[in-house]
Amino acid sequence: MHRLTSFTLLIIGVLLGALLSHLVALKMLPKPQVVPSDPYVFMRHAQHLLQRSEIIQPLLCAKLASDLDIEIDYPQLHLQLEQQLTPFNQGQQQARDLLIYLKGYAFGLVHGIDDKQATFDALACQQWLQPITKTQEII
């Protein structure tokens, strides 16, 4: 009986110690700062960016190129667009969220186009995109 009581006290002590250390650790952790996102500000930024050809035209051309099986440097395109959207960062990744929204908008527009090659040529997509042909050798 005495062994059972000692063992029970040991287990209760370990559990209480673990609980206490967990509570102390929670108090010491920094609280995450939540940046409230204003959907109206986001939509105003998105509407403004839809009017800027240097933002929307590369996205339209990227989707047209994709549909026409033209390979392009997507990481470079995203990097360039994210840099242009950096001034719109209100929260931690609002520029990235704007890029995702604009990309979806542009891709939706291109989806409804019947003559993609004519649109690709009319938008002068070659100036916006740098195609990578399969015959180029990597140096």
CSV table of C-alpha atoms in Angstrom, one decimal:
chain,number,residue,atom,x,y,z
A,1,MET,CA,0.0,0.0,0.0
A,2,HIS,CA,2.8,2.4,0.8
A,3,ARG,CA,4.5,1.7,-2.6
A,4,LEU,CA,1.3,2.5,-4.4
A,5,THR,CA,0.9,5.8,-2.6
A,6,SER,CA,4.5,6.8,-3.3
A,7,PHE,CA,4.1,5.8,-7.0
A,8,THR,CA,0.9,7.7,-7.2
A,9,LEU,CA,2.4,10.8,-5.7
A,10,LEU,CA,5.4,10.5,-8.2
A,11,ILE,CA,3.0,10.3,-11.2
A,12,ILE,CA,0.9,13.2,-9.9
A,13,GLY,CA,4.1,15.3,-9.3
A,14,VAL,CA,5.4,14.6,-12.8
A,15,LEU,CA,2.1,15.5,-14.4
A,16,LEU,CA,1.8,18.7,-12.3
A,17,GLY,CA,5.3,19.6,-13.2
A,18,ALA,CA,4.7,19.1,-16.9
A,19,LEU,CA,1.5,21.1,-16.7
A,20,LEU,CA,3.2,23.9,-14.8
A,21,SER,CA,6.1,24.1,-17.2
A,22,HIS,CA,3.7,24.1,-20.2
A,23,LEU,CA,1.8,27.1,-18.6
A,24,VAL,CA,5.0,29.0,-17.9
A,25,ALA,CA,6.2,28.4,-21.5
A,26,LEU,CA,2.9,29.7,-22.9
A,27,LYS,CA,3.2,32.9,-20.9
A,28,MET,CA,6.8,33.4,-22.2
A,29,LEU,CA,5.9,32.9,-25.9
A,30,PRO,CA,5.3,36.2,-27.8
A,31,LYS,CA,1.7,36.7,-28.9
A,32,PRO,CA,1.3,36.6,-32.6
A,33,GLN,CA,0.2,39.9,-34.0
A,34,VAL,CA,-2.8,39.7,-36.2
A,35,VAL,CA,-3.0,42.4,-38.8
A,36,PRO,CA,-6.6,43.1,-39.6
A,37,SER,CA,-7.2,42.9,-43.3
A,38,ASP,CA,-9.7,45.3,-44.8
A,39,PRO,CA,-11.5,43.7,-47.7
A,40,TYR,CA,-12.4,47.1,-49.1
A,41,VAL,CA,-8.8,48.2,-49.2
A,42,PHE,CA,-7.8,44.9,-50.8
A,43,MET,CA,-10.5,45.3,-53.5
A,44,ARG,CA,-9.6,48.9,-54.2
A,45,HIS,CA,-6.0,47.9,-54.7
A,46,ALA,CA,-7.1,45.0,-56.9
A,47,GLN,CA,-9.3,47.3,-59.1
A,48,HIS,CA,-6.4,49.8,-59.4
A,49,LEU,CA,-4.0,47.1,-60.4
A,50,LEU,CA,-6.4,45.7,-63.0
A,51,GLN,CA,-6.1,49.1,-64.8
A,52,ARG,CA,-2.3,48.9,-65.0
A,53,SER,CA,-1.1,47.2,-68.1
A,54,GLU,CA,2.4,46.5,-66.6
A,55,ILE,CA,0.6,44.3,-64.1
A,56,ILE,CA,-2.3,42.6,-65.9
A,57,GLN,CA,-0.8,42.2,-69.4
A,58,PRO,CA,2.1,39.9,-68.3
A,59,LEU,CA,-0.5,37.7,-66.5
A,60,LEU,CA,-2.7,37.6,-69.6
A,61,CYS,CA,0.3,36.8,-71.7
A,62,ALA,CA,1.5,34.1,-69.3
A,63,LYS,CA,-1.8,32.3,-69.5
A,64,LEU,CA,-2.0,32.7,-73.3
A,65,ALA,CA,1.6,31.3,-73.5
A,66,SER,CA,0.6,28.4,-71.3
A,67,ASP,CA,-2.4,27.6,-73.5
A,68,LEU,CA,-0.2,27.9,-76.6
A,69,ASP,CA,2.4,25.5,-75.1
A,70,ILE,CA,5.1,28.3,-75.0
A,71,GLU,CA,7.5,27.8,-72.2
A,72,ILE,CA,8.2,30.9,-70.1
A,73,ASP,CA,10.2,31.7,-67.0
A,74,TYR,CA,7.4,31.7,-64.4
A,75,PRO,CA,9.6,32.2,-61.3
A,76,GLN,CA,11.1,35.3,-62.9
A,77,LEU,CA,7.6,36.6,-63.9
A,78,HIS,CA,6.3,36.1,-60.4
A,79,LEU,CA,9.3,37.8,-58.8
A,80,GLN,CA,9.0,40.8,-61.1
A,81,LEU,CA,5.3,41.1,-60.3
A,82,GLU,CA,5.7,40.7,-56.6
A,83,GLN,CA,8.3,43.4,-56.6
A,84,GLN,CA,5.8,45.7,-58.4
A,85,LEU,CA,3.2,44.8,-55.9
A,86,THR,CA,5.4,45.4,-52.8
A,87,PRO,CA,4.0,48.9,-52.2
A,88,PHE,CA,0.6,47.4,-51.6
A,89,ASN,CA,1.7,45.4,-48.7
A,90,GLN,CA,-0.7,46.3,-45.8
A,91,GLY,CA,-0.4,43.0,-44.0
A,92,GLN,CA,2.2,40.3,-44.1
A,93,GLN,CA,1.5,38.9,-47.5
A,94,GLN,CA,-1.1,41.2,-49.1
A,95,ALA,CA,1.0,41.6,-52.2
A,96,ARG,CA,1.1,37.9,-52.7
A,97,ASP,CA,-2.7,37.7,-52.1
A,98,LEU,CA,-3.2,40.5,-54.7
A,99,LEU,CA,-1.0,38.6,-57.2
A,100,ILE,CA,-3.1,35.4,-56.7
A,101,TYR,CA,-6.3,37.4,-57.1
A,102,LEU,CA,-5.0,39.2,-60.3
A,103,LYS,CA,-3.7,35.9,-61.7
A,104,GLY,CA,-7.1,34.2,-61.2
A,105,TYR,CA,-8.8,37.2,-62.8
A,106,ALA,CA,-6.5,37.2,-65.8
A,107,PHE,CA,-6.6,33.4,-66.3
A,108,GLY,CA,-10.4,33.6,-66.2
A,109,LEU,CA,-10.4,36.3,-68.9
A,110,VAL,CA,-8.1,34.2,-71.1
A,111,HIS,CA,-10.2,31.1,-70.6
A,112,GLY,CA,-13.0,32.6,-72.6
A,113,ILE,CA,-10.9,33.7,-75.6
A,114,ASP,CA,-11.4,31.6,-78.7
A,115,ASP,CA,-8.4,32.7,-80.9
A,116,LYS,CA,-5.6,32.7,-78.4
A,117,GLN,CA,-2.8,33.0,-81.0
A,118,ALA,CA,-4.3,36.2,-82.4
A,119,THR,CA,-4.8,37.6,-78.9
A,120,PHE,CA,-1.2,36.7,-78.0
A,121,ASP,CA,0.0,38.6,-81.1
A,122,ALA,CA,-2.3,41.5,-80.6
A,123,LEU,CA,-1.1,42.0,-77.0
A,124,ALA,CA,2.5,41.9,-78.2
A,125,CYS,CA,3.2,39.2,-75.6
A,126,GLN,CA,6.7,38.6,-76.8
A,127,GLN,CA,7.7,42.0,-75.3
A,128,TRP,CA,6.2,41.0,-71.9
A,129,LEU,CA,7.5,37.4,-71.7
A,130,GLN,CA,10.8,35.9,-72.3
A,131,PRO,CA,10.2,32.5,-74.0
A,132,ILE,CA,12.5,29.7,-73.2
A,133,THR,CA,12.7,27.3,-76.2
A,134,LYS,CA,13.4,23.7,-75.7
A,135,THR,CA,16.3,23.9,-78.2
A,136,GLN,CA,18.3,26.4,-76.1
A,137,GLU,CA,21.3,24.8,-74.4
A,138,ILE,CA,22.0,25.6,-70.8
A,139,ILE,CA,25.5,27.0,-70.4
